Coordinates of C-alpha atoms and ligand atoms in Angstrom, one line a residue:
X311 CA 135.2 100.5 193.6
X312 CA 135.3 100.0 190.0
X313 CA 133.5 96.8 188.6
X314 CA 135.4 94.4 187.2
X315 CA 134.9 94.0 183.2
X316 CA 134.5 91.0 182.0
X317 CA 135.1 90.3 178.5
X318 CA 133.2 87.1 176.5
X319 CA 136.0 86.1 173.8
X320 CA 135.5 83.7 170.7
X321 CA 138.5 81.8 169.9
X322 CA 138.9 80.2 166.7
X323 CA 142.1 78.9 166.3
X324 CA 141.4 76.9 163.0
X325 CA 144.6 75.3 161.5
X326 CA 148.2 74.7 161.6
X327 CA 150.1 76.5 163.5
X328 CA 147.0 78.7 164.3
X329 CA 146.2 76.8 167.0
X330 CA 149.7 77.0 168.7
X331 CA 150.1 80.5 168.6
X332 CA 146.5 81.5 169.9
X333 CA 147.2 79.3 172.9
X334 CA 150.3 81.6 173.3
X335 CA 148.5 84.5 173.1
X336 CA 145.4 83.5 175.4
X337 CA 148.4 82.6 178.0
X338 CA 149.2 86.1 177.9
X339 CA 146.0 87.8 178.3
X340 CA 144.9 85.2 181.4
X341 CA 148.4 86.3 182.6
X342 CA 147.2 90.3 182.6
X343 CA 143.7 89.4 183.7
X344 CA 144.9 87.1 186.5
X345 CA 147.0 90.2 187.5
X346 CA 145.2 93.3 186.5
X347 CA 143.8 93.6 190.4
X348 CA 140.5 93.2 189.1
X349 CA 140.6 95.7 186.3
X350 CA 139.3 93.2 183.9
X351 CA 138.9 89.6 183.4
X352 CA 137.7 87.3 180.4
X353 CA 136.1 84.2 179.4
X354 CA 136.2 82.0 176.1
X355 CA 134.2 79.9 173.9
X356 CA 135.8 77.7 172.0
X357 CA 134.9 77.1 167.9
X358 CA 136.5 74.0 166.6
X359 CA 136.0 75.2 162.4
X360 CA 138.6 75.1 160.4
X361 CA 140.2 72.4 157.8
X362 CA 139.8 69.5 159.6
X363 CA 136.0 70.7 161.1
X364 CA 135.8 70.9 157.0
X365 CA 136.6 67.2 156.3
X366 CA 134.2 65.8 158.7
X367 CA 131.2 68.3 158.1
X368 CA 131.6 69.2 154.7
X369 CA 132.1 72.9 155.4
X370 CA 134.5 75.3 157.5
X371 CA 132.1 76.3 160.3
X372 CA 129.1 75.9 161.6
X373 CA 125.8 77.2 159.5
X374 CA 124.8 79.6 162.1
X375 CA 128.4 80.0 163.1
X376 CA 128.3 83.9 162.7
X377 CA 124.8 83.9 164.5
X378 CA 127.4 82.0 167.4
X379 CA 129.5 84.4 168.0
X380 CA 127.8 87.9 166.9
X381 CA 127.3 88.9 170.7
X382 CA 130.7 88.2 172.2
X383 CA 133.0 91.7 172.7
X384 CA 135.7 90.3 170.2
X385 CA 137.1 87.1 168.2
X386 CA 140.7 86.2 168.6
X387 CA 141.5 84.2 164.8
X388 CA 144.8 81.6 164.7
X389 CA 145.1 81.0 160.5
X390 CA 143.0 78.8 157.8
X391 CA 144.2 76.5 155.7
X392 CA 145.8 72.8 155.7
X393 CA 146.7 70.4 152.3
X394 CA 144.0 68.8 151.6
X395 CA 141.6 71.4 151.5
X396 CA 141.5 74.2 148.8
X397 CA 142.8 77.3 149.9
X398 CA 139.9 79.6 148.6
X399 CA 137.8 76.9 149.9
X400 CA 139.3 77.4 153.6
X401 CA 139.4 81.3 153.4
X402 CA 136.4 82.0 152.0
X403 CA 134.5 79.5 153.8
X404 CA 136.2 81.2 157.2
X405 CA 138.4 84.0 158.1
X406 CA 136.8 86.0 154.6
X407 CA 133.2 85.0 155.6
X408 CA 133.6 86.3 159.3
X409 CA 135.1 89.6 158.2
X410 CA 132.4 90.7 155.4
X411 CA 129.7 89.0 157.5
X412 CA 130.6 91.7 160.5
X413 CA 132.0 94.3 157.9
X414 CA 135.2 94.3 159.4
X415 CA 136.1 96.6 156.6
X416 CA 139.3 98.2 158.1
X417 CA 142.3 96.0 159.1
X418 CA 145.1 97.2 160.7
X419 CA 148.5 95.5 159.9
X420 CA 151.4 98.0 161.8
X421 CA 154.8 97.2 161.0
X422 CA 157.0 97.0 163.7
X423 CA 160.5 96.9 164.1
X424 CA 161.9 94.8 167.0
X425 CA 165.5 95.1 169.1
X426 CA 167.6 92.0 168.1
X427 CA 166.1 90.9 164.9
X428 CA 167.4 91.3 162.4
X429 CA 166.0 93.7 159.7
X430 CA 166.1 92.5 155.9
X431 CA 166.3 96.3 155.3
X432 CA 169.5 98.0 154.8
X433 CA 168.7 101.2 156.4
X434 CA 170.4 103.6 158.6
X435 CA 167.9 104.0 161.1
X436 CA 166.1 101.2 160.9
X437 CA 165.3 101.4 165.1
X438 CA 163.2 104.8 164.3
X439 CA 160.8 102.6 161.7
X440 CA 157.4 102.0 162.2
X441 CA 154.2 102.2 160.1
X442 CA 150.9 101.2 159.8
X443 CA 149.1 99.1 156.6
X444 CA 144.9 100.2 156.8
X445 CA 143.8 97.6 154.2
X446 CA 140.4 98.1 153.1
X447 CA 138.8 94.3 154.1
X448 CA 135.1 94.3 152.8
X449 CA 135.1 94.9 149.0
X450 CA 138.2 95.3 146.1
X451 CA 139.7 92.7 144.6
X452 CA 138.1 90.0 147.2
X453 CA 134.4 90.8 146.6
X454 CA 133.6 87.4 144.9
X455 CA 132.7 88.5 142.1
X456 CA 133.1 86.0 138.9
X457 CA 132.8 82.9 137.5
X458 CA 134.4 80.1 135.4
X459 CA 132.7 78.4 132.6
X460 CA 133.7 74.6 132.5
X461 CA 131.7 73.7 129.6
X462 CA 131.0 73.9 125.8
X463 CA 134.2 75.7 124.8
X464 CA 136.3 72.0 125.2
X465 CA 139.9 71.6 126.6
X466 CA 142.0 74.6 127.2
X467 CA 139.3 76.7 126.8
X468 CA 138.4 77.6 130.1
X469 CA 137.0 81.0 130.5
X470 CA 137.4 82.9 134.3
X471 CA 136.2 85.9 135.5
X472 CA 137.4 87.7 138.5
X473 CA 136.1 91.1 139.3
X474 CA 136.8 93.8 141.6
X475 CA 134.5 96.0 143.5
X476 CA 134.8 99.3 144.4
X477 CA 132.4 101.4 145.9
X478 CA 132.4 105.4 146.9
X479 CA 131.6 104.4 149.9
X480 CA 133.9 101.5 150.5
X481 CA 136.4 103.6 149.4
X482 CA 135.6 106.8 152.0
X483 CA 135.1 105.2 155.1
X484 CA 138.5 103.3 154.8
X485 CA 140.1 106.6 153.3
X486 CA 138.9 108.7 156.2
X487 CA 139.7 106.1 158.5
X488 CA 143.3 106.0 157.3
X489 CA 143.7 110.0 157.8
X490 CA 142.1 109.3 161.6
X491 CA 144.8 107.4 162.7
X492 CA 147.0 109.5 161.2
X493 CA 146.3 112.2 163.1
X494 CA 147.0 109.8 166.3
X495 CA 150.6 108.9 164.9
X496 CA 153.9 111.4 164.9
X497 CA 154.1 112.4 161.7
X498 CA 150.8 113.4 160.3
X499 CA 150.7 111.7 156.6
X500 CA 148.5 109.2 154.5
X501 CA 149.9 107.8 151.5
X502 CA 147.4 106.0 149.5
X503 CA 148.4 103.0 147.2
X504 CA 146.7 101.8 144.2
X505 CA 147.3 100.6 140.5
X506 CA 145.1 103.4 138.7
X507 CA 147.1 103.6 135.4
X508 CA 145.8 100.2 134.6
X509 CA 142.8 99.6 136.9
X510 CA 140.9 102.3 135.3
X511 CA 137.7 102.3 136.3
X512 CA 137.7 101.2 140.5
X513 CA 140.9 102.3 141.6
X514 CA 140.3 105.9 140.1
X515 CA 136.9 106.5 141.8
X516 CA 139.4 105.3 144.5
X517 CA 141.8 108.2 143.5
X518 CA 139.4 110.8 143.9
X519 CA 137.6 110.3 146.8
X520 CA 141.0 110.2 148.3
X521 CA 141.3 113.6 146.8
X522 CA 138.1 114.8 147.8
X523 CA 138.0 113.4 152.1
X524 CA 142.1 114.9 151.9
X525 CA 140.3 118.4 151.9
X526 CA 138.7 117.6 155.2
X527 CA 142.3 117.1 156.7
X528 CA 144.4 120.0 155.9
X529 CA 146.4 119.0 158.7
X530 CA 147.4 116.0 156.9
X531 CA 150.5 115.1 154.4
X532 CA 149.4 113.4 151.7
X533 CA 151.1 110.9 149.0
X534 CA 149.7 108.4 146.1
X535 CA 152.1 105.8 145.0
X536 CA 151.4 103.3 142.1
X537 CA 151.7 99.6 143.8
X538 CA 154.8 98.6 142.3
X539 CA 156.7 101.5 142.5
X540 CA 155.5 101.3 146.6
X541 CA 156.9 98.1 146.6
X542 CA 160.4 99.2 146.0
X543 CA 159.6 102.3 148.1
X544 CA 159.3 99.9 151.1
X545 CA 162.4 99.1 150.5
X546 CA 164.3 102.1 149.5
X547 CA 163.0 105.3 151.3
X548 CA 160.8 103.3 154.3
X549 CA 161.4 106.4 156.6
X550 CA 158.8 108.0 154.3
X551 CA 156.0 105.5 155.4
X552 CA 153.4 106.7 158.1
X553 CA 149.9 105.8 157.4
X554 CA 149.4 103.5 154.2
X555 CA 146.1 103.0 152.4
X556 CA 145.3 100.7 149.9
X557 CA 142.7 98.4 148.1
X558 CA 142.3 94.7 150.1
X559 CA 144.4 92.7 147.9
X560 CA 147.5 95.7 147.2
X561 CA 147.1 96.0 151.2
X562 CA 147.5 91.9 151.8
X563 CA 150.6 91.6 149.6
X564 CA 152.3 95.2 151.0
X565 CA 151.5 93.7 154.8
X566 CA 153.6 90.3 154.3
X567 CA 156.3 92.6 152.3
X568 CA 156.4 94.8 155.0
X569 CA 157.1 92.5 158.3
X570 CA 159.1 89.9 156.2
X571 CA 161.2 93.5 155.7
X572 CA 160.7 93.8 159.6
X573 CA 162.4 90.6 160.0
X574 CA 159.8 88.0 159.8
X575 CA 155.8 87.2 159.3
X576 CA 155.8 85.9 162.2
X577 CA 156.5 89.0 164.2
X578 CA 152.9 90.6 162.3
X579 CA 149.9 91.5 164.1
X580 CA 146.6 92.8 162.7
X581 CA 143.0 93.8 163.9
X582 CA 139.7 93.2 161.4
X583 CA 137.7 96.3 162.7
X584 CA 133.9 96.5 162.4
X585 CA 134.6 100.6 163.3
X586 CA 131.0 101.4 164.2
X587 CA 130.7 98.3 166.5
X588 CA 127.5 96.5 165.0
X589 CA 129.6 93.2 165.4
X590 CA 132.3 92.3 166.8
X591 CA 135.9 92.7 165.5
X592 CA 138.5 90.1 165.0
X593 CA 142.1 89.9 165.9
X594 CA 144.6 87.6 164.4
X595 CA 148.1 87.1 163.0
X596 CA 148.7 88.5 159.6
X597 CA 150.7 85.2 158.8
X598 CA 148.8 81.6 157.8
X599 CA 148.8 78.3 159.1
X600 CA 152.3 77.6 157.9
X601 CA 151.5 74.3 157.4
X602 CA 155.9 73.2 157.4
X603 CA 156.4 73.9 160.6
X604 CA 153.2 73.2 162.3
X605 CA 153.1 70.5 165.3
X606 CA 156.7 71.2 165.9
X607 CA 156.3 73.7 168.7
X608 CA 158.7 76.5 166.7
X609 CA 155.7 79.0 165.6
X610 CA 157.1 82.5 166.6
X611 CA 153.9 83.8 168.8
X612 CA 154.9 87.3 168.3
X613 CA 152.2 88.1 165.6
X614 CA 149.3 86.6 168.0
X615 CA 150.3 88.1 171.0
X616 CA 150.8 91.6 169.5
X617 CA 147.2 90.7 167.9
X618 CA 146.3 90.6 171.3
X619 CA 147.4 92.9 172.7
X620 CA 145.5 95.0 169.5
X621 CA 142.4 92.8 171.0
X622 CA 143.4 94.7 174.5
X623 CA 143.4 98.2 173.0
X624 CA 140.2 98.0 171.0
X625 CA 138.2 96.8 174.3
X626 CA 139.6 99.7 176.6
X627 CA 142.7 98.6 177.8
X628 CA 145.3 100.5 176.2
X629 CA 147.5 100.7 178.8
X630 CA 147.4 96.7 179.3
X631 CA 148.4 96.8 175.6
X632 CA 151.2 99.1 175.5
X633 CA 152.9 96.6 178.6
X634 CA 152.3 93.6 176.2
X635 CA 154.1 95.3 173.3
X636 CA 157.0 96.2 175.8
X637 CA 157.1 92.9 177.2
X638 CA 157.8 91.6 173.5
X639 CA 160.2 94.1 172.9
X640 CA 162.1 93.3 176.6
X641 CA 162.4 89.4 175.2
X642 CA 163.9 90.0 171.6
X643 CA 166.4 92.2 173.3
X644 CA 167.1 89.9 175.7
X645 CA 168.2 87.7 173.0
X646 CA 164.8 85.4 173.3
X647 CA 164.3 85.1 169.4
X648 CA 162.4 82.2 167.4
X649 CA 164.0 80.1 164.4
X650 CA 162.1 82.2 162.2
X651 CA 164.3 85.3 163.5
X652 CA 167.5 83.7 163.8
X653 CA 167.1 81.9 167.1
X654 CA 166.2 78.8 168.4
X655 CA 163.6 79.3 171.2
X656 CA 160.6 77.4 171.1
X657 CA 157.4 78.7 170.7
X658 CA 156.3 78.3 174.7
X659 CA 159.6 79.7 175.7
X660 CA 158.9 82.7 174.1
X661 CA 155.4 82.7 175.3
X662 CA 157.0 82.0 178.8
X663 CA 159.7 84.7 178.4
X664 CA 157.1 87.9 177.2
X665 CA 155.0 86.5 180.4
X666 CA 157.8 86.8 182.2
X667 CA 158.5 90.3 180.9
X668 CA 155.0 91.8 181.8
X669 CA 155.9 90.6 185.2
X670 CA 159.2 92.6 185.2
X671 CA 158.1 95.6 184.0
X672 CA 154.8 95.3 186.5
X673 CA 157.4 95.0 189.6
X674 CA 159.6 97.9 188.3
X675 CA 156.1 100.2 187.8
Ligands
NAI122 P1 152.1 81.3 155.8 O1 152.1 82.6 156.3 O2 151.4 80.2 156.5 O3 153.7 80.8 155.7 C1 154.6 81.4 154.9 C2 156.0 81.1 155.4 O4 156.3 81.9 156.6 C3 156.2 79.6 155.8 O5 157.5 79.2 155.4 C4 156.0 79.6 157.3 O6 156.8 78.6 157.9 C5 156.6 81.0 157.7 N1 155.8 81.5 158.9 C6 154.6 82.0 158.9 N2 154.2 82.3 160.1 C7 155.2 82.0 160.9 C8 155.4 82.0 162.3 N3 154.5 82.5 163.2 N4 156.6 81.6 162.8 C9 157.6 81.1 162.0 N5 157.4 81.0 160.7 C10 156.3 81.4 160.1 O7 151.7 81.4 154.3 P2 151.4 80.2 153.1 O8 152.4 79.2 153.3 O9 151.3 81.0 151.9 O10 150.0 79.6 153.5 C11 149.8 78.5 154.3 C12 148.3 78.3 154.5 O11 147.8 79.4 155.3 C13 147.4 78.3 153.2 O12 146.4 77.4 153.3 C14 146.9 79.7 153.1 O13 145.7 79.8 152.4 C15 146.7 80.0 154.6 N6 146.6 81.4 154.9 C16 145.7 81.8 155.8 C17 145.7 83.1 156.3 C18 144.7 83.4 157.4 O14 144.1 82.6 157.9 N7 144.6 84.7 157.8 C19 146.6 84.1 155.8 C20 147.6 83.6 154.8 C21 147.6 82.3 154.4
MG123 MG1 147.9 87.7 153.6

């Protein structure tokens, strides 16, 4: 008999509406566990940081909080961030410390297009869409680099500086990472993304290592696009997106473009991935803590659960992920479809109804 795995998961479902949608996405996966005839089963520890941890201990987690959770298999993230408390204050002091304190330097942010929602894209075949953001998620524009000077040059003088970071080696293991998957997709191509007419010193080393590793993929189509003129390409000509590469801020602003294209940010999952598995990687939704609709019990749970079901995939169990992606896909054709994508199902009902799915498709199997 095969032993049973048992997975140790940190949850940290931080703020907002963070904390409804992990719950809907930890239904699921005690749903497959419960069922998986035991394939695979999982515990969780629970880390209370966030805004509110923040206003009562003066910071977002605990000082050894990383040291807490470096030996579980994987960290499923809700969202950061609540009025009250500063937003770089909230990121950095959370979701950004986890990922550069495990190097989660590659985050995966696929843009999927669901049956019954509703596309803001005007596009002929906008059923066949699908592509994948890589966002580099350890250096660029969010290395922390900087300062402001408060002092001496009087009022409306402040002086800031914000720089980026770039590193050859930042830049290739991303860039090759980005041609790996494409080799796994159906149309072999890589197009990389940067603002290198005006960025002239980061983004071009960025430029030409993507030249150089694109020599170790002949089998690969390649494609370099200026950020802004990839923006409207998102919208224009999206059939020609496959794999897309870019730096970790041009990746964060292309990922919300592309699933609010897909219908929503709700609907948007991603993976943090520490690729060579010194620490353990982190799965959340690409959206925040949507602070206007939390507590109302509307969240779409679509992003989390699909971030699970990435969570699934990166500890073994593709096959348990594929039936979670299908499950979703069975209840937004079945007309099962959140405020945020034109319906009015709550967010448990939706939970209840992909549950429901993976039961469905498990009985038809
Ligand atoms: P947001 O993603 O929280 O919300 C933007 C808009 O999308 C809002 O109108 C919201 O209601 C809607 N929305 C987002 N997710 C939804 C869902 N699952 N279902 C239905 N509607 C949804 O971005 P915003 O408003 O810029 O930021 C709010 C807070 O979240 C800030 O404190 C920000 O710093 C933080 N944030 C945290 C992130 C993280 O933890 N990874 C990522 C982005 C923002
Ligand atoms: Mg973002």
């Amino acid at each position: 008999m095969v032993e049973k795995k048992n997975y140790k998961l940190a949850v940290i479902p931080g703020d907002g509406i963070g904390i409804e949608v992990v719950d809907s996405g930890l239904k699921v996966l005690r749903y497959l566990a419960d069922h998986s005839d035991g394939k695979f089963d999982f515990e969780t520890d629970y880390f209370p940081w966030g805004c509110e941890y923040y206003l009562e201990n003066g910071e977002m987690m605990e000082k050894d909080g990383l040291e807490k959770i470096k030996n579980h298999d994987a960290i499923y993230f809700g969202a950061v961030g609540f009025p009250g408390v500063p937003d770089h204050v909230s990121l950095w002091g959370l979701r950004i410390a986890i990922c550069q304190g495990f190097d989660q330097w590659a985050n995966i942010r696929p843009v999927e297009f669901l049956p019954n929602v509703e596309s803001k894209l005007n596009h002929p075949n906008v059923k066949d869409l699908d592509w994948v953001l890589i966002r580099e998620n350890s250096e660029g524009e969010y290395s922390g680099i900087g300062g402001r000077n408060f002092t001496g040059r009087g009022p409306g003088n402040e002086v800031a500086v914000q720089s980026s970071l770039f590193t050859e080696k930042g830049c290739e293991r991303i860039i090759r990472y980005a041609f790996e998957t494409a080799r796994q997709r159906k149309r072999k191509k890589v197009t990389s993304v940067t603002k290198s007419n005006a960025q002239q010193y980061g983004m071009v080393l960025w430029d030409e290592v993507f030249e150089r590793v694109s020599k170790d993929y002949p089998d690969v189509e390649t494609d370099k696009w200026l950020i802004d003129a990839m923006a409207a390409q998102f919208v224009l000509h999206p059939e020609e997106l496959e794999v897309v590469v870019a730096s970790n801020l041009l990746a964060d602003i292309l990922s919300d473009l592309g699933s609010a294209l897909a219908g929503s940010l709700g609907i948007a999952a991603s993976a943090n991935l520490n690729p060579d598995h010194h620490y353990p990687s982190m799965f959340e939704s690409v959206h925040g803590s949507a602070p206007d609709i939390a507590g109302k019990g509307i969240a779409n749970p679509i992003g989390a659960i699909g971030s699970a079901a990435l969570m699934l995939e990166h500890l073994g169990l593709k096959e348990e992920a594929d039936l979670v992606n299908q499950a979703i896909k069975e209840a937004t054709s079945k007309g099962y479809l959140t405020a945020d994508i034109g319906g009015n199902t709550q967010t448990s009902e939706m939970t209840d109804a992909i549950i429901n799915e993976l039961a469905n498709i498990k009985v038809k199997a």
